[in-house]
Amino acid sequence: MEPQARSVTEHVERVLALVAPLRAAAHDLEDALGSVLTEDLYASVSVPPFDGAAMDGYAVRLADLPPDGSQVTLQVTGDVAAGPSGLTEVGTGQAVRIMTGAPLPPGADAVIPVERTSTGRFVAGAPRAEEAVTLARQSRPHVRCAGEDVRQGELLARAGTELTAALVGALAASGTVRVAVRRRPLVAVISTGSELVPIGGVLGPGQITDSNGPMLAAAVRAAGADVVRLGPVPDDPAALRGVLDQALHADADGAGADLIVTAGGVSAGAADVVREVLAAAPGSNRPGATGVDVATVAMSPGKPQALARWGGVPWLALPGNPVGAYASFELFARPAIDRLRGVEASGQHHTPGVCCSESTMSTQSNTPRAVPLAAAAGWSGSPGRLLVVPVRLVPLPDAGGVAPESAGVVPAGSHHSLSALATADGLAFVSPDVEKVRPGDIVQVLMLR
């Protein structure tokens, strides 16, 4: 009799129990992109640090401009460009040429855009010709006030936040030079199977090109971790143990991987090498698998799963079916990588596809794992299992496909097809209690594009 299948939620919890956030270190801001902060960051200076011009134009005193919007002629007394320069005070009846980003000169409290004056436009390098300019009050002052964007001492980012390019820019503008971040995890990806040939290799009878290795390695990089790819490994326990040992000294300095992810060999077949290695006790003079947890998870594809440690390093054994391997990565390996990176959860949300039949939980990711979308066509469910379906976005009937909420999903192909996964816009997760998805039903979709 087949053992009771474990829920996806329970398996995620067991995966997360294997890992803990990595140590922190200080890095230059520009070298920390993609890393996760370990402390709150506050602005060292205000942004902008001074009152400045938001437009090319003339710095003026509002008191000199009639409130009814009628025109007035002012004497032009100087020029102010962006960057260090002497500031000419604007007196009564005067105006100063000013460029975007330049500091507002003393006495001025507004900028009139040049295109709304008698000058019309500024010509680069042209000598100053006019000694006066005619202009009128505008509805906006076109001044960026000091601290308008960020005030000194203001919280910019909390611990657990990933450093994006935009956040790097905001931190740089506010005076941040170095940041404390967790190092990027190193993940060893190992594909197994005597039938596998590396990319570019010549296929013999009964052989196929290894696709899981490159796919999972790319997924690791996309998840914000570094990767070392080992294998493919034939269905030989000694060969697999040797490659697992390599993962313990995986980087250029001889340090070990923080996580091992294997694909294939975890079913109950006679040649399933991962199961065989997991079942063997560690030897007296070599590492082995400890804390072995072989499970049947209630999902399709992706039912066979296993967890363990190899030489103390967390090991996630995923199935060899490509769609099952990728779905397992998103459901189990990515949350583990997020925890290693120290990514904080932004709040409780549903695990993909976990609807009424399973409890809500956090997957330690600051990005919602799935979005609800309507099915534009019907397909069968898999009662008792979380069904993973590669899907494409299509316009819903009569919606025209204009707004995002008008998009629906249809299966991209077979649930087990690599080509369907490659052309899919997302993975739909159908709850175990759904026998059939009907047009208009809401399904949870993990977007891939």
Coordinates of C-alpha atoms in Angstrom, one line a residue:
M1 CA 0.0 0.0 0.0
E2 CA 1.3 3.5 -1.0
P3 CA 2.1 5.6 2.1
Q4 CA 0.0 8.6 2.9
A5 CA 1.1 11.5 0.7
R6 CA 2.6 14.5 2.3
S7 CA 1.0 17.9 1.6
V8 CA 3.0 20.5 -0.3
T9 CA 2.8 22.9 2.7
E10 CA 4.2 20.3 5.1
H11 CA 7.1 19.5 2.7
V12 CA 8.0 23.2 2.4
E13 CA 8.1 23.5 6.2
R14 CA 10.5 20.5 6.3
V15 CA 12.7 22.0 3.6
L16 CA 12.9 25.3 5.5
A17 CA 13.8 23.5 8.7
L18 CA 17.0 22.3 6.9
V19 CA 18.4 25.8 6.2
A20 CA 19.3 29.0 8.1
P21 CA 20.4 32.5 6.9
L22 CA 24.0 32.7 6.0
R23 CA 26.5 35.0 7.7
A24 CA 26.7 38.7 7.0
A25 CA 29.6 40.8 5.8
A26 CA 30.2 44.4 4.8
H27 CA 30.5 45.1 1.1
D28 CA 30.8 48.2 -1.1
L29 CA 27.4 49.3 -2.2
E30 CA 28.2 48.9 -5.9
D31 CA 29.3 45.3 -5.3
A32 CA 26.2 44.2 -3.4
L33 CA 23.5 44.1 -6.1
G34 CA 21.2 41.1 -5.5
S35 CA 22.4 40.6 -1.9
V36 CA 20.1 40.9 1.1
L37 CA 20.5 43.5 3.8
T38 CA 21.1 42.5 7.4
E39 CA 20.5 45.8 8.9
D40 CA 18.1 48.8 8.5
L41 CA 19.6 51.6 6.4
Y42 CA 18.9 55.3 7.0
A43 CA 19.7 58.3 4.8
S44 CA 23.0 60.0 5.6
V45 CA 22.0 63.2 3.7
S46 CA 18.8 64.6 2.3
V47 CA 17.8 64.1 -1.3
P48 CA 18.1 66.6 -3.0
P49 CA 20.5 68.3 -0.6
F50 CA 19.5 71.8 -1.7
D51 CA 16.7 73.7 -3.3
G52 CA 17.2 73.3 -7.1
A53 CA 15.7 74.0 -10.5
A54 CA 13.4 71.4 -11.9
M55 CA 13.5 73.0 -15.4
D56 CA 15.8 75.1 -17.6
G57 CA 14.6 78.6 -17.2
Y58 CA 14.9 81.8 -15.1
A59 CA 15.1 81.9 -11.3
V60 CA 12.9 84.7 -10.1
R61 CA 11.2 86.2 -7.0
L62 CA 7.5 85.4 -7.0
A63 CA 6.9 88.8 -5.4
D64 CA 8.0 90.4 -8.7
L65 CA 5.4 88.5 -10.7
P66 CA 1.8 89.8 -10.9
P67 CA -0.6 87.3 -9.3
D68 CA -3.1 87.7 -12.2
G69 CA -0.6 86.0 -14.6
S70 CA 0.2 89.2 -16.6
Q71 CA 3.6 89.5 -18.1
V72 CA 6.5 91.4 -16.6
T73 CA 10.0 92.3 -17.8
L74 CA 12.9 91.5 -15.5
Q75 CA 16.7 92.3 -15.8
V76 CA 18.9 89.2 -16.4
T77 CA 21.9 89.5 -14.0
G78 CA 23.7 86.1 -14.3
D79 CA 23.7 82.4 -15.0
V80 CA 23.7 79.3 -12.7
A81 CA 24.6 75.9 -14.1
A82 CA 24.4 72.5 -12.4
G83 CA 27.5 71.8 -10.3
P84 CA 29.8 74.0 -8.2
S85 CA 29.4 77.7 -9.1
G86 CA 29.0 81.0 -7.5
L87 CA 25.4 82.0 -6.9
T88 CA 24.2 85.4 -7.9
E89 CA 21.6 86.8 -5.5
V90 CA 18.3 87.6 -7.2
G91 CA 17.2 91.1 -6.2
T92 CA 14.0 93.0 -6.8
G93 CA 13.1 93.1 -10.5
Q94 CA 15.9 90.7 -11.5
A95 CA 16.1 87.1 -12.9
V96 CA 19.0 84.6 -13.3
R97 CA 19.3 82.0 -16.0
I98 CA 19.3 78.6 -14.4
M99 CA 19.7 75.0 -15.7
T100 CA 17.9 71.9 -14.5
G101 CA 19.5 70.6 -11.3
A102 CA 21.3 73.8 -10.4
P103 CA 20.9 75.2 -6.9
L104 CA 18.4 78.0 -6.6
P105 CA 20.2 81.3 -6.0
P106 CA 19.6 83.4 -2.9
G107 CA 16.5 85.5 -3.1
A108 CA 14.7 83.3 -5.8
D109 CA 11.8 81.2 -4.9
A110 CA 10.5 80.0 -8.3
V111 CA 11.8 79.0 -11.8
I112 CA 9.9 80.0 -15.0
P113 CA 10.6 77.5 -17.8
V114 CA 12.5 79.1 -20.7
E115 CA 10.0 78.0 -23.3
R116 CA 7.4 80.1 -21.5
T117 CA 9.4 83.3 -21.7
S118 CA 10.3 85.8 -24.4
T119 CA 13.6 83.9 -24.8
G120 CA 11.9 80.8 -26.1
R121 CA 14.9 78.5 -25.6
F122 CA 18.5 78.3 -24.6
V123 CA 21.1 77.5 -27.2
A124 CA 24.2 75.7 -25.9
G125 CA 27.4 77.8 -26.2
A126 CA 25.6 80.8 -27.5
P127 CA 26.6 84.2 -26.0
R128 CA 24.2 86.0 -23.8
A129 CA 22.3 88.5 -25.9
E130 CA 19.3 89.7 -24.0
E131 CA 19.7 91.9 -20.9
A132 CA 16.0 91.5 -20.0
V133 CA 13.4 88.7 -20.2
T134 CA 9.6 89.0 -20.3
L135 CA 7.7 86.3 -18.5
A136 CA 4.6 85.6 -16.3
R137 CA 3.8 83.7 -13.1
Q138 CA 3.2 80.0 -13.6
S139 CA 0.9 77.6 -11.7
R140 CA 3.9 75.7 -10.3
P141 CA 7.2 77.0 -8.9
H142 CA 9.3 74.3 -10.7
V143 CA 11.6 74.0 -7.7
R144 CA 12.8 70.7 -6.1
C145 CA 13.0 71.5 -2.5
A146 CA 15.8 70.1 -0.2
G147 CA 14.7 66.8 1.3
E148 CA 11.7 66.6 -1.0
D149 CA 12.6 63.0 -2.0
V150 CA 14.3 61.8 1.2
R151 CA 15.1 63.6 4.5
Q152 CA 18.3 62.9 6.4
G153 CA 17.8 60.1 8.9
E154 CA 14.8 58.7 7.0
L155 CA 14.5 54.9 6.8
L156 CA 15.4 53.8 3.3
A157 CA 15.4 50.0 3.5
R158 CA 14.8 47.4 6.2
A159 CA 16.9 44.4 7.0
G160 CA 15.8 41.5 4.8
T161 CA 15.4 43.6 1.7
E162 CA 17.1 42.6 -1.6
L163 CA 19.3 45.2 -3.1
T164 CA 17.9 46.0 -6.5
A165 CA 19.5 48.4 -9.0
A166 CA 16.9 51.1 -8.1
L167 CA 17.6 50.7 -4.4
V168 CA 21.4 50.9 -5.0
G169 CA 20.7 54.3 -6.7
A170 CA 18.5 55.5 -3.9
L171 CA 21.1 54.5 -1.3
A172 CA 24.0 56.1 -3.2
A173 CA 22.0 59.4 -3.5
S174 CA 21.5 59.4 0.2
G175 CA 25.2 58.9 1.1
T176 CA 25.5 55.1 1.7
V177 CA 28.9 53.8 0.8
R178 CA 29.0 50.3 2.4
V179 CA 26.3 47.9 3.3
A180 CA 26.0 44.8 5.5
V181 CA 24.6 41.9 3.5
R182 CA 24.5 38.2 3.6
R183 CA 26.7 36.4 1.1
R184 CA 25.2 34.8 -1.9
P185 CA 24.5 31.1 -1.4
L186 CA 26.4 28.6 -3.4
V187 CA 24.2 25.8 -4.7
A188 CA 25.5 22.6 -6.3
V189 CA 23.2 21.3 -9.0
I190 CA 23.6 17.6 -9.9
S191 CA 21.6 15.8 -12.6
T192 CA 21.5 12.0 -12.5
G193 CA 20.9 9.2 -15.0
S194 CA 23.0 6.9 -17.2
E195 CA 20.9 8.1 -20.2
L196 CA 22.1 11.7 -19.9
V197 CA 24.7 13.3 -22.2
P198 CA 26.1 16.8 -21.5
I199 CA 25.1 19.6 -23.8
G200 CA 26.9 19.3 -27.1
G201 CA 27.7 15.6 -26.6
V202 CA 27.0 12.9 -29.2
L203 CA 23.8 10.9 -28.4
G204 CA 24.2 7.1 -28.5
P205 CA 21.3 4.6 -28.5
G206 CA 18.9 5.3 -25.6
Q207 CA 20.6 8.5 -24.6
I208 CA 19.2 12.1 -24.2
T209 CA 20.8 15.5 -23.6
D210 CA 20.8 16.6 -20.0
S211 CA 18.2 19.4 -19.7
N212 CA 17.5 19.4 -16.0
G213 CA 21.1 20.4 -15.1
P214 CA 21.2 23.6 -17.2
M215 CA 17.5 24.4 -16.3
L216 CA 18.0 24.1 -12.6
A217 CA 21.3 25.9 -12.7
A218 CA 19.6 28.8 -14.5
A219 CA 16.8 28.8 -11.9
V220 CA 19.4 29.0 -9.1
R221 CA 21.0 32.1 -10.7
A222 CA 17.6 33.6 -11.2
A223 CA 16.8 33.0 -7.5
G224 CA 19.8 35.1 -6.5
A225 CA 22.4 32.4 -5.7
D226 CA 25.7 31.3 -7.3
V227 CA 25.8 27.8 -8.8
V228 CA 28.2 25.0 -9.5
R229 CA 26.9 22.4 -11.9
L230 CA 28.2 18.8 -11.5
G231 CA 27.4 15.8 -13.6
P232 CA 25.4 14.4 -15.2
V233 CA 26.1 11.4 -13.1
P234 CA 25.4 7.9 -14.2
D235 CA 23.3 5.5 -12.2
D236 CA 26.2 4.3 -10.2
P237 CA 26.2 4.9 -6.4
A238 CA 30.0 5.3 -6.2
A239 CA 29.9 7.9 -8.9
L240 CA 27.1 9.8 -7.2
R241 CA 28.9 9.7 -3.8
G242 CA 32.0 11.1 -5.5
V243 CA 30.2 14.0 -7.0
L244 CA 28.4 14.7 -3.8
D245 CA 31.8 14.8 -2.1
Q246 CA 32.9 17.4 -4.7
A247 CA 30.0 19.6 -3.7
L248 CA 31.6 19.8 -0.2
H249 CA 34.5 21.7 -1.8
A250 CA 32.7 23.3 -4.6
D251 CA 34.0 26.9 -4.9
A252 CA 37.4 28.2 -6.1
D253 CA 38.6 28.5 -2.5
G254 CA 37.6 25.0 -1.5
A255 CA 34.6 26.0 0.5
G256 CA 31.5 23.8 0.3
A257 CA 28.1 24.4 -1.2
D258 CA 25.4 25.8 1.0
L259 CA 22.8 23.6 -0.6
I260 CA 22.8 20.6 -2.9
V261 CA 20.0 20.1 -5.4
T262 CA 19.8 16.8 -7.4
A263 CA 17.4 15.9 -10.2
G264 CA 16.3 12.3 -10.9
G265 CA 16.9 9.0 -9.3
V266 CA 14.5 9.5 -6.4
S267 CA 11.6 7.3 -7.4
A268 CA 11.2 3.6 -6.4
G269 CA 12.7 2.1 -9.5
A270 CA 15.5 -0.5 -9.5
A271 CA 18.0 1.9 -11.0
D272 CA 17.1 5.0 -8.9
V273 CA 20.6 5.9 -7.7
V274 CA 19.7 8.7 -5.4
R275 CA 17.3 6.4 -3.4
E276 CA 20.1 3.9 -3.1
V277 CA 22.7 6.4 -1.9
L278 CA 20.2 7.9 0.6
A279 CA 19.5 4.4 2.0
A280 CA 23.2 3.6 2.6
A281 CA 24.6 4.4 6.0
P282 CA 27.6 6.8 6.2
G283 CA 31.0 5.0 6.2
S284 CA 33.6 5.4 8.9
N285 CA 36.0 7.4 6.7
R286 CA 33.6 9.1 4.2
P287 CA 30.6 11.3 4.5
G288 CA 27.1 10.0 3.8
A289 CA 23.5 11.0 4.0
T290 CA 22.1 11.8 7.4
G291 CA 18.6 12.9 8.4
V292 CA 17.1 11.2 5.4
D293 CA 13.5 12.0 4.7
V294 CA 12.1 10.2 1.6
A295 CA 8.5 11.4 0.9
T296 CA 5.6 11.0 -1.5
V297 CA 4.3 14.6 -1.9
A298 CA 0.8 15.1 -3.1
M299 CA 1.6 16.9 -6.3
S300 CA 1.7 16.0 -10.0
P301 CA 4.2 16.0 -11.6
G302 CA 6.8 16.0 -8.8
K303 CA 5.5 13.3 -6.4
P304 CA 8.8 11.7 -5.4
Q305 CA 10.9 13.9 -3.2
A306 CA 13.6 13.4 -0.6
L307 CA 15.5 15.6 1.9
A308 CA 18.8 14.8 3.7
R309 CA 22.2 16.2 4.6
W310 CA 25.4 15.2 2.9
G311 CA 28.5 15.9 5.0
G312 CA 26.2 18.4 6.9
V313 CA 25.1 20.2 3.7
P314 CA 21.3 20.4 3.1
W315 CA 20.3 18.2 0.2
L316 CA 17.1 18.5 -1.8
A317 CA 16.5 15.5 -4.1
L318 CA 14.0 16.5 -6.8
P319 CA 12.3 14.2 -9.4
G320 CA 13.7 13.9 -12.9
N321 CA 10.6 14.8 -14.8
P322 CA 11.4 18.3 -16.2
V323 CA 8.1 19.9 -15.3
G324 CA 8.2 18.2 -11.9
A325 CA 11.8 19.2 -11.3
Y326 CA 11.1 22.9 -12.2
A327 CA 7.9 23.0 -10.2
S328 CA 9.7 21.4 -7.2
F329 CA 12.4 24.0 -7.5
E330 CA 9.9 26.8 -7.3
L331 CA 8.0 25.3 -4.5
F332 CA 10.8 23.9 -2.4
A333 CA 14.3 24.9 -3.5
R334 CA 13.6 28.6 -4.1
P335 CA 12.2 29.1 -0.6
A336 CA 15.3 27.4 0.8
I337 CA 17.5 29.7 -1.2
D338 CA 15.5 32.7 0.0
R339 CA 16.1 31.7 3.6
L340 CA 19.8 31.2 3.0
R341 CA 19.9 34.7 1.5
G342 CA 18.0 36.1 4.5
V343 CA 15.1 37.4 2.5
E344 CA 12.3 38.4 4.8
A345 CA 8.7 37.5 4.2
S346 CA 6.5 40.5 3.5
G347 CA 3.5 38.8 5.1
Q348 CA 1.4 35.7 5.0
H349 CA 0.4 34.6 1.6
H350 CA -0.6 31.4 -0.2
T351 CA 1.9 28.9 -1.4
P352 CA 1.2 28.5 -5.2
G353 CA -1.9 26.4 -5.7
V354 CA -2.6 26.1 -2.0
C355 CA -6.3 27.1 -1.8
C356 CA -9.0 26.1 0.6
S357 CA -7.6 22.6 1.1
E358 CA -4.3 23.8 2.6
S359 CA -3.3 26.4 5.2
T360 CA -1.7 29.7 4.3
M361 CA 2.0 30.0 5.0
S362 CA 5.0 32.2 4.3
T363 CA 7.6 30.9 1.9
Q364 CA 10.3 33.4 3.1
S365 CA 10.0 35.4 -0.1
N366 CA 9.3 39.1 -0.4
T367 CA 7.5 38.5 -3.7
P368 CA 4.0 36.9 -3.8
R369 CA 4.5 33.4 -5.1
A370 CA 1.4 33.3 -7.3
V371 CA -1.4 35.5 -8.7
P372 CA -5.0 34.5 -9.2
L373 CA -6.1 34.3 -12.9
A374 CA -9.2 32.9 -14.6
A375 CA -9.0 29.8 -16.7
A376 CA -10.0 30.6 -20.3
A377 CA -10.5 26.9 -21.1
G378 CA -11.3 23.8 -19.0
W379 CA -9.0 20.9 -18.1
S380 CA -9.0 18.0 -15.7
G381 CA -7.7 18.2 -12.2
S382 CA -5.8 15.6 -10.2
P383 CA -7.9 14.9 -7.1
G384 CA -5.8 14.3 -4.1
R385 CA -2.7 16.0 -5.6
L386 CA -1.7 19.6 -6.4
L387 CA -1.7 19.6 -10.2
V388 CA 1.0 21.7 -11.9
V389 CA 0.1 22.9 -15.4
P390 CA 2.3 25.0 -17.7
V391 CA -0.1 27.7 -19.0
R392 CA -0.1 30.5 -21.5
L393 CA -1.8 33.9 -21.1
V394 CA -4.7 34.6 -23.5
P395 CA -7.3 37.3 -23.7
L396 CA -10.6 36.4 -22.0
P397 CA -13.6 36.3 -24.2
D398 CA -15.1 39.8 -25.0
A399 CA -12.4 41.4 -22.9
G400 CA -10.1 42.4 -25.8
G401 CA -6.9 41.6 -23.8
V402 CA -6.3 45.3 -23.0
A403 CA -5.9 45.3 -19.2
P404 CA -4.0 42.7 -17.2
E405 CA -7.1 41.7 -15.4
S406 CA -8.6 40.6 -18.8
A407 CA -6.0 37.9 -19.2
G408 CA -6.8 34.2 -18.7
V409 CA -4.8 31.1 -19.0
V410 CA -4.9 27.9 -21.0
P411 CA -2.7 24.8 -20.8
A412 CA 0.5 25.3 -22.9
G413 CA 0.7 21.6 -23.6
S414 CA 1.2 18.3 -21.7
H415 CA 1.7 18.6 -18.0
H416 CA 4.9 16.6 -18.4
S417 CA 6.3 18.3 -21.5
L418 CA 9.5 20.3 -21.5
S419 CA 8.4 22.1 -24.6
A420 CA 5.2 23.2 -22.8
L421 CA 7.3 24.5 -19.9
A422 CA 9.5 26.4 -22.4
T423 CA 6.6 28.2 -24.0
A424 CA 4.6 28.7 -20.8
D425 CA 4.0 32.2 -19.4
G426 CA 3.4 30.6 -16.0
L427 CA 2.7 27.5 -13.9
A428 CA -0.9 27.0 -12.8
F429 CA -1.4 25.2 -9.5
V430 CA -4.7 23.4 -9.2
S431 CA -5.8 22.5 -5.7
P432 CA -6.0 18.8 -4.7
D433 CA -9.7 19.1 -4.1
V434 CA -10.5 20.2 -7.7
E435 CA -11.7 17.4 -10.1
K436 CA -12.1 19.7 -13.1
V437 CA -11.1 23.2 -13.9
R438 CA -13.9 25.0 -15.8
P439 CA -13.7 28.2 -17.9
G440 CA -13.9 31.1 -15.5
D441 CA -12.5 29.2 -12.5
I442 CA -9.8 31.0 -10.7
V443 CA -6.4 29.2 -10.5
Q444 CA -3.2 30.3 -8.8
V445 CA -0.5 31.0 -11.4
L446 CA 3.2 31.4 -10.7
M447 CA 4.4 33.8 -13.5
L448 CA 7.5 32.8 -15.4
R449 CA 7.7 35.9 -17.7

